[in-house]
């Protein structure tokens, strides 16, 4: 029934290759099916102004798409002079999600910037960015630990994200573009490795949804997150 | 226990005054406690380019805050040269939420723009904007019906929104600023008058949350939405 | 003869309600007929860079219009990415006018920003903004005096503004939009409560004007300013 | 008493050289003392959108300053990404002033853009720009007449501008920078060759002013305008 | 003598992998040592406005760098609101270079946009972008030929680019970042497969250079271009 | 054969008038035929941030064109909100070229900004800007020497620039607009008074070029530079 022939609760193939950007403190190329995202983490030994003197650090994220990551070429945001609303919304979500898994006091007064650049898009780019972004962040935190710059681990648990939605009346896991573009309801779920919730964002795109549908999507999401966290562990 | 002395499941006082902007096709001033938002709806007899020839219309929203709506003056976005990420995120949410209650085919090839400008802020501005924005939209749709420009009602049901969160370890309804700024988990819920879900946005601000906490917040939200829909009906 | 049925020298009804924005150091909603402007004053305990160490303070102003303040919705300046020429010109005028009534040495090294946001427009918005802006400024200055932050009053006299013009060949006071949009000559006059001149801005919109016409408009303006200053006094 | 040694009612030396930009339909270099402005007029055979089908034309103006026209280098506006408030205000004044002398129906559906670029500044640049801009406009209108593109003269009379102000307590004509920067009251006056008023802009910079002072400045301005109109005639 | 241990006339390892972006009409990942650039070509069946009706097409290019392509994270241009001077200069060079190898009449009234995004930088990114961009362009042109949309080949010859410079007093081929950052003279050379020159850009960074030094660099460049053209052939 | 009737190796008439902007530390108006550029140099007693504490200074350049310097009016860059790609490329070239002739240690920790504004354009504006910009820089350096602010001359030699190209199949010196707009190959050459090379920029605009053609253009350029350096000397 799904365009890809997958089962309703079947994730796409996940692949995470680390160390792909030699200058970054942490990096990976995450592929979730045909969605490919390059993630890098940059450590800066200075907290943003609003945290100076607080003893706490910050994690932030930026998101971009290569112009031809999509089927039709999109205008380059650098050339149009501003980041579109969708970009801004996504990078705020990535930043909030990653911060929820960080002990900012253990991090100390420094900032880690996670850049997520979509090389190829086939639905679920923000979820892949969070999942891959966490791997880059993990590698950067390892560098801090190895160098003795932090004494306890600033990362409290895995953070991963997956989308679910109601496609052709059925709850399905990990929507690709063919599904996402017609789904009646669409949700993004960010969780910890232990299954605690970090972000739930559900939208009625074509039809409103009920609490029981919401529960079904959450059930699917939990399974997906478990698979993603396993892939993160395998990659590290 | 709450700074305002309210019960955990108690909304702030709701007031909706219609017809406050004489040029607009629909308008209201909504007050939810000390959060005051001016909402207006503008009908344009032309659909946006991507809908030309489709027989369908569009509803979009814009959001702003007066510089001194808040305790500390914020820089005017018109003068800083761009809308901040928070503004962009909120106005996209308002637009999606209102569209979910619209029969875009019944609306026909025209666009309604809902402007929501926060005069005074005390938490929950985006929720007040959705609730008041729907009233402005309802009044504009009435004008279309009265003028015979549409033959069936383009609005399918009420749309209203409320925030809930976990404050001092307890689930509470309709957070004001004093609560919102320290809440561990924060959620915005948009629903129809019939209780169907349109948007669920929950974020772990300080601590992750569980599925049972999520259920409690949803229960609170449903009660809040019922009160808001009643206030909408009373105002019209 | 006038569209509103007013006499040539008749002002519209003036109403000034103070304390409408609870966060601001001073605020009012001024209504001059159907022109409604929200004014707030914000005190910042720091002078702008060019005055550091001078012992003098500064008063500045910003002006905006809600998109649907007018008959046709105007594009939101925050979204178009810059303030239009008209906005810039008006806010510079408001700032200069208010400063002319301020003893900047008595104010000390602090800045007061007056925000004027037009809720509804029917001609004369810049004049209403100056008149209402001065009330907000007066309230903020009172706070400084009460708190003992200044020892002598930084405001030297009332400041108010009114428009006059030549409509259908006749000099008229306080133009509304119906008059303003067709007036041959249009002028804005800012004066002190004592009748001294602060700003005179007269433009030939359709026909040039003579010195005797200019005198007639000034006579009208003086009467209008007296009425506005009385309304300011009554509101405080 | 004046820094330049001029009498109170003495203009600086005026020089207008025409034909200085070979590509423009009309051009001149106007020098009023050490204030030097290059003015050019460009004819475009298309009216702006709001005039299409109206049978009327438009005249507009743009103003700029070379970065080192002034004593201290100013940041180039093209590089800072926007025109400052002062620039916007001035170019709107130039456009309005020149239009007041134009029969827009005689001009027909075309637009003339007058560019005024300050090469060297010593006070009064906006007045020199209007006076020189009119000469460029006159030359462009001559081209239209010679080419038979218009059948009656679109220019109704000369347009010229001069500043006056109260310097050291005395009304003086044609302020240079040394005077302008300390003048208590400052005014710009735009008039026709016949002495009718087009724009009056007076500001209290340091002290408010009375109606009798205003009359004295107007008397001075009339004499100055007569001298400028004579210089325009001599140059053509 | 070279930091990498290469001979003076030795290129870095070249690798070109095609078909890496499934949505693009042509794409490749080019690696010249540690400089990695993703190149894609997008065909648009519409020429830019200035060519409408001319029977000719256009090739243009855009260039970007991921923020962490470099040793220190650079600010994302989409977020800073504009493309820097270096970016603009480089993308104009890429566009001009590729167009020099295109028969724009054979291409017909369509546009091909070549996007070059630097994934990892180690000197010579603009040269790698031209060399890889040509491969993407070649693949897109093949699609046009296969689809019968063009009847003769719009590409006339290979286009490739290499840098040379004077490092530690010696002419060297294909500078990496360690060399480039200290080279006295630096040049970029774009040539056809047949060895004709398209662009020569030489700059004295620290010391001026002589005509005989220029000849030596050109000799090196010709050898480099031959190696790059061979790699292009091998990849296709 | 040339539109102007000049010989293949004939420069246009060169004129350099110094001291034309009284506020600048150095200035000139350079005319190369009908190409007229105003150049000024501004000394700032502060090096840019990246040089603080280095003991070295900086020379930078900005370039602009009056809107009607060209045959068709170009949009004013200050009003369009950004400098175009061509402007950015040119001002970077001017800056690099002038710096190549400067002993930045002798200059000390200060910055000289050279502004080049094209009053009238007829081809070769960037070359005229470099040649005239150097004269302004020379005059500013003289001021530093006279004031004893520097002890040895920060300028090492003359810097001048000329264009050459292949017009109608023939190498020609100093292209005017009529030639430049149709030339097959176009080059800009920047050299010292002693004939050393600073910048070589050659582009195939319509046809690729050979090394022997490149040599011929360089020969022409050397003669042109000699004439320009002589004109610089004569002007000083």
PDB file of C-alpha atoms in Angstrom, chain F residues 122-230:
ATOM      1  CA  UNK F 122      32.787  54.903 -21.382  1.00  0.00           C
ATOM      2  CA  UNK F 123      34.632  51.650 -20.713  1.00  0.00           C
ATOM      3  CA  UNK F 124      37.639  51.005 -18.504  1.00  0.00           C
ATOM      4  CA  UNK F 125      36.162  52.448 -15.316  1.00  0.00           C
ATOM      5  CA  UNK F 126      37.971  50.002 -13.024  1.00  0.00           C
ATOM      6  CA  UNK F 127      41.311  50.812 -14.630  1.00  0.00           C
ATOM      7  CA  UNK F 128      40.742  54.546 -14.354  1.00  0.00           C
ATOM      8  CA  UNK F 129      39.710  54.001 -10.717  1.00  0.00           C
ATOM      9  CA  UNK F 130      42.980  52.212  -9.923  1.00  0.00           C
ATOM     10  CA  UNK F 131      45.098  54.804 -11.717  1.00  0.00           C
ATOM     11  CA  UNK F 132      43.278  57.760 -10.148  1.00  0.00           C
ATOM     12  CA  UNK F 133      42.906  56.000  -6.814  1.00  0.00           C
ATOM     13  CA  UNK F 134      46.672  55.697  -6.626  1.00  0.00           C
ATOM     14  CA  UNK F 135      47.032  59.471  -7.089  1.00  0.00           C
ATOM     15  CA  UNK F 136      44.616  60.102  -4.219  1.00  0.00           C
ATOM     16  CA  UNK F 137      46.537  57.579  -2.135  1.00  0.00           C
ATOM     17  CA  UNK F 138      49.839  59.274  -3.017  1.00  0.00           C
ATOM     18  CA  UNK F 139      48.501  62.637  -1.870  1.00  0.00           C
ATOM     19  CA  UNK F 140      47.250  61.151   1.391  1.00  0.00           C
ATOM     20  CA  UNK F 141      50.602  59.475   1.984  1.00  0.00           C
ATOM     21  CA  UNK F 142      52.284  62.818   1.385  1.00  0.00           C
ATOM     22  CA  UNK F 143      50.121  64.294   4.150  1.00  0.00           C
ATOM     23  CA  UNK F 144      51.294  61.552   6.511  1.00  0.00           C
ATOM     24  CA  UNK F 145      54.923  62.206   5.597  1.00  0.00           C
ATOM     25  CA  UNK F 146      54.541  65.979   5.968  1.00  0.00           C
ATOM     26  CA  UNK F 147      52.895  65.557   9.355  1.00  0.00           C
ATOM     27  CA  UNK F 148      55.636  63.213  10.480  1.00  0.00           C
ATOM     28  CA  UNK F 149      53.093  60.480  11.187  1.00  0.00           C
ATOM     29  CA  UNK F 150      55.147  58.080   9.101  1.00  0.00           C
ATOM     30  CA  UNK F 151      58.897  58.191   8.798  1.00  0.00           C
ATOM     31  CA  UNK F 152      59.439  56.314   5.577  1.00  0.00           C
ATOM     32  CA  UNK F 153      57.279  56.453   2.466  1.00  0.00           C
ATOM     33  CA  UNK F 154      54.503  53.814   2.616  1.00  0.00           C
ATOM     34  CA  UNK F 155      54.196  53.802  -1.199  1.00  0.00           C
ATOM     35  CA  UNK F 156      56.814  51.707  -2.974  1.00  0.00           C
ATOM     36  CA  UNK F 157      56.059  52.571  -6.596  1.00  0.00           C
ATOM     37  CA  UNK F 158      53.342  53.853  -8.911  1.00  0.00           C
ATOM     38  CA  UNK F 159      50.357  51.578  -9.522  1.00  0.00           C
ATOM     39  CA  UNK F 160      48.296  51.974 -12.682  1.00  0.00           C
ATOM     40  CA  UNK F 161      45.923  49.874 -14.741  1.00  0.00           C
ATOM     41  CA  UNK F 162      44.796  49.603 -18.324  1.00  0.00           C
ATOM     42  CA  UNK F 163      42.537  47.341 -20.327  1.00  0.00           C
ATOM     43  CA  UNK F 164      43.407  45.604 -23.562  1.00  0.00           C
ATOM     44  CA  UNK F 165      41.366  43.263 -25.687  1.00  0.00           C
ATOM     45  CA  UNK F 166      40.864  41.620 -29.013  1.00  0.00           C
ATOM     46  CA  UNK F 167      38.541  43.797 -31.038  1.00  0.00           C
ATOM     47  CA  UNK F 168      37.546  42.739 -34.525  1.00  0.00           C
ATOM     48  CA  UNK F 169      40.352  40.187 -34.402  1.00  0.00           C
ATOM     49  CA  UNK F 170      43.041  42.723 -33.496  1.00  0.00           C
ATOM     50  CA  UNK F 171      44.726  43.385 -30.152  1.00  0.00           C
ATOM     51  CA  UNK F 172      43.878  46.934 -29.075  1.00  0.00           C
ATOM     52  CA  UNK F 173      44.878  49.111 -26.138  1.00  0.00           C
ATOM     53  CA  UNK F 174      42.501  50.928 -23.760  1.00  0.00           C
ATOM     54  CA  UNK F 175      39.062  49.790 -24.900  1.00  0.00           C
ATOM     55  CA  UNK F 176      36.209  52.250 -24.856  1.00  0.00           C
ATOM     56  CA  UNK F 177      32.622  51.092 -24.365  1.00  0.00           C
ATOM     57  CA  UNK F 178      31.947  50.625 -28.073  1.00  0.00           C
ATOM     58  CA  UNK F 179      34.880  48.211 -28.238  1.00  0.00           C
ATOM     59  CA  UNK F 180      34.484  46.622 -24.839  1.00  0.00           C
ATOM     60  CA  UNK F 181      30.890  45.583 -25.446  1.00  0.00           C
ATOM     61  CA  UNK F 182      31.821  43.469 -28.463  1.00  0.00           C
ATOM     62  CA  UNK F 183      35.436  42.415 -27.731  1.00  0.00           C
ATOM     63  CA  UNK F 184      36.088  38.669 -27.980  1.00  0.00           C
ATOM     64  CA  UNK F 185      38.707  38.723 -25.240  1.00  0.00           C
ATOM     65  CA  UNK F 186      39.063  41.364 -22.594  1.00  0.00           C
ATOM     66  CA  UNK F 187      41.821  41.898 -20.071  1.00  0.00           C
ATOM     67  CA  UNK F 188      42.724  44.222 -17.258  1.00  0.00           C
ATOM     68  CA  UNK F 189      46.356  44.680 -16.349  1.00  0.00           C
ATOM     69  CA  UNK F 190      47.653  46.318 -13.214  1.00  0.00           C
ATOM     70  CA  UNK F 191      51.366  47.090 -13.027  1.00  0.00           C
ATOM     71  CA  UNK F 192      53.894  49.078 -11.073  1.00  0.00           C
ATOM     72  CA  UNK F 193      55.726  52.037 -12.531  1.00  0.00           C
ATOM     73  CA  UNK F 194      58.722  49.707 -12.965  1.00  0.00           C
ATOM     74  CA  UNK F 195      56.634  47.338 -15.110  1.00  0.00           C
ATOM     75  CA  UNK F 196      56.209  44.531 -12.581  1.00  0.00           C
ATOM     76  CA  UNK F 197      52.843  42.774 -12.729  1.00  0.00           C
ATOM     77  CA  UNK F 198      50.289  43.124  -9.927  1.00  0.00           C
ATOM     78  CA  UNK F 199      47.110  41.745 -11.461  1.00  0.00           C
ATOM     79  CA  UNK F 200      46.326  40.062 -14.748  1.00  0.00           C
ATOM     80  CA  UNK F 201      42.691  39.334 -15.446  1.00  0.00           C
ATOM     81  CA  UNK F 202      41.847  38.014 -18.871  1.00  0.00           C
ATOM     82  CA  UNK F 203      38.490  36.607 -19.909  1.00  0.00           C
ATOM     83  CA  UNK F 204      37.259  34.987 -23.058  1.00  0.00           C
ATOM     84  CA  UNK F 205      34.011  36.832 -23.589  1.00  0.00           C
ATOM     85  CA  UNK F 206      33.143  35.375 -26.973  1.00  0.00           C
ATOM     86  CA  UNK F 207      36.107  33.292 -28.110  1.00  0.00           C
ATOM     87  CA  UNK F 208      38.922  31.588 -26.252  1.00  0.00           C
ATOM     88  CA  UNK F 209      42.412  32.978 -26.670  1.00  0.00           C
ATOM     89  CA  UNK F 210      45.924  31.652 -27.149  1.00  0.00           C
ATOM     90  CA  UNK F 211      49.179  32.288 -25.296  1.00  0.00           C
ATOM     91  CA  UNK F 212      50.529  34.302 -28.198  1.00  0.00           C
ATOM     92  CA  UNK F 213      47.482  36.586 -28.131  1.00  0.00           C
ATOM     93  CA  UNK F 214      48.031  36.946 -24.429  1.00  0.00           C
ATOM     94  CA  UNK F 215      51.601  38.086 -25.043  1.00  0.00           C
ATOM     95  CA  UNK F 216      50.480  40.700 -27.547  1.00  0.00           C
ATOM     96  CA  UNK F 217      47.985  42.140 -25.087  1.00  0.00           C
ATOM     97  CA  UNK F 218      50.643  42.273 -22.387  1.00  0.00           C
ATOM     98  CA  UNK F 219      52.961  44.183 -24.723  1.00  0.00           C
ATOM     99  CA  UNK F 220      50.232  46.737 -25.375  1.00  0.00           C
ATOM    100  CA  UNK F 221      49.436  46.979 -21.688  1.00  0.00           C
ATOM    101  CA  UNK F 222      53.032  47.772 -20.774  1.00  0.00           C
ATOM    102  CA  UNK F 223      53.018  50.757 -23.106  1.00  0.00           C
ATOM    103  CA  UNK F 224      49.706  51.942 -21.737  1.00  0.00           C
ATOM    104  CA  UNK F 225      50.871  51.696 -18.149  1.00  0.00           C
ATOM    105  CA  UNK F 226      53.956  53.749 -18.972  1.00  0.00           C
ATOM    106  CA  UNK F 227      51.746  56.517 -20.353  1.00  0.00           C
ATOM    107  CA  UNK F 228      49.481  56.389 -17.293  1.00  0.00           C
ATOM    108  CA  UNK F 229      52.390  56.507 -14.863  1.00  0.00           C
ATOM    109  CA  UNK F 230      53.713  59.538 -16.721  1.00  0.00           C
TER     110      UNK F 230
END
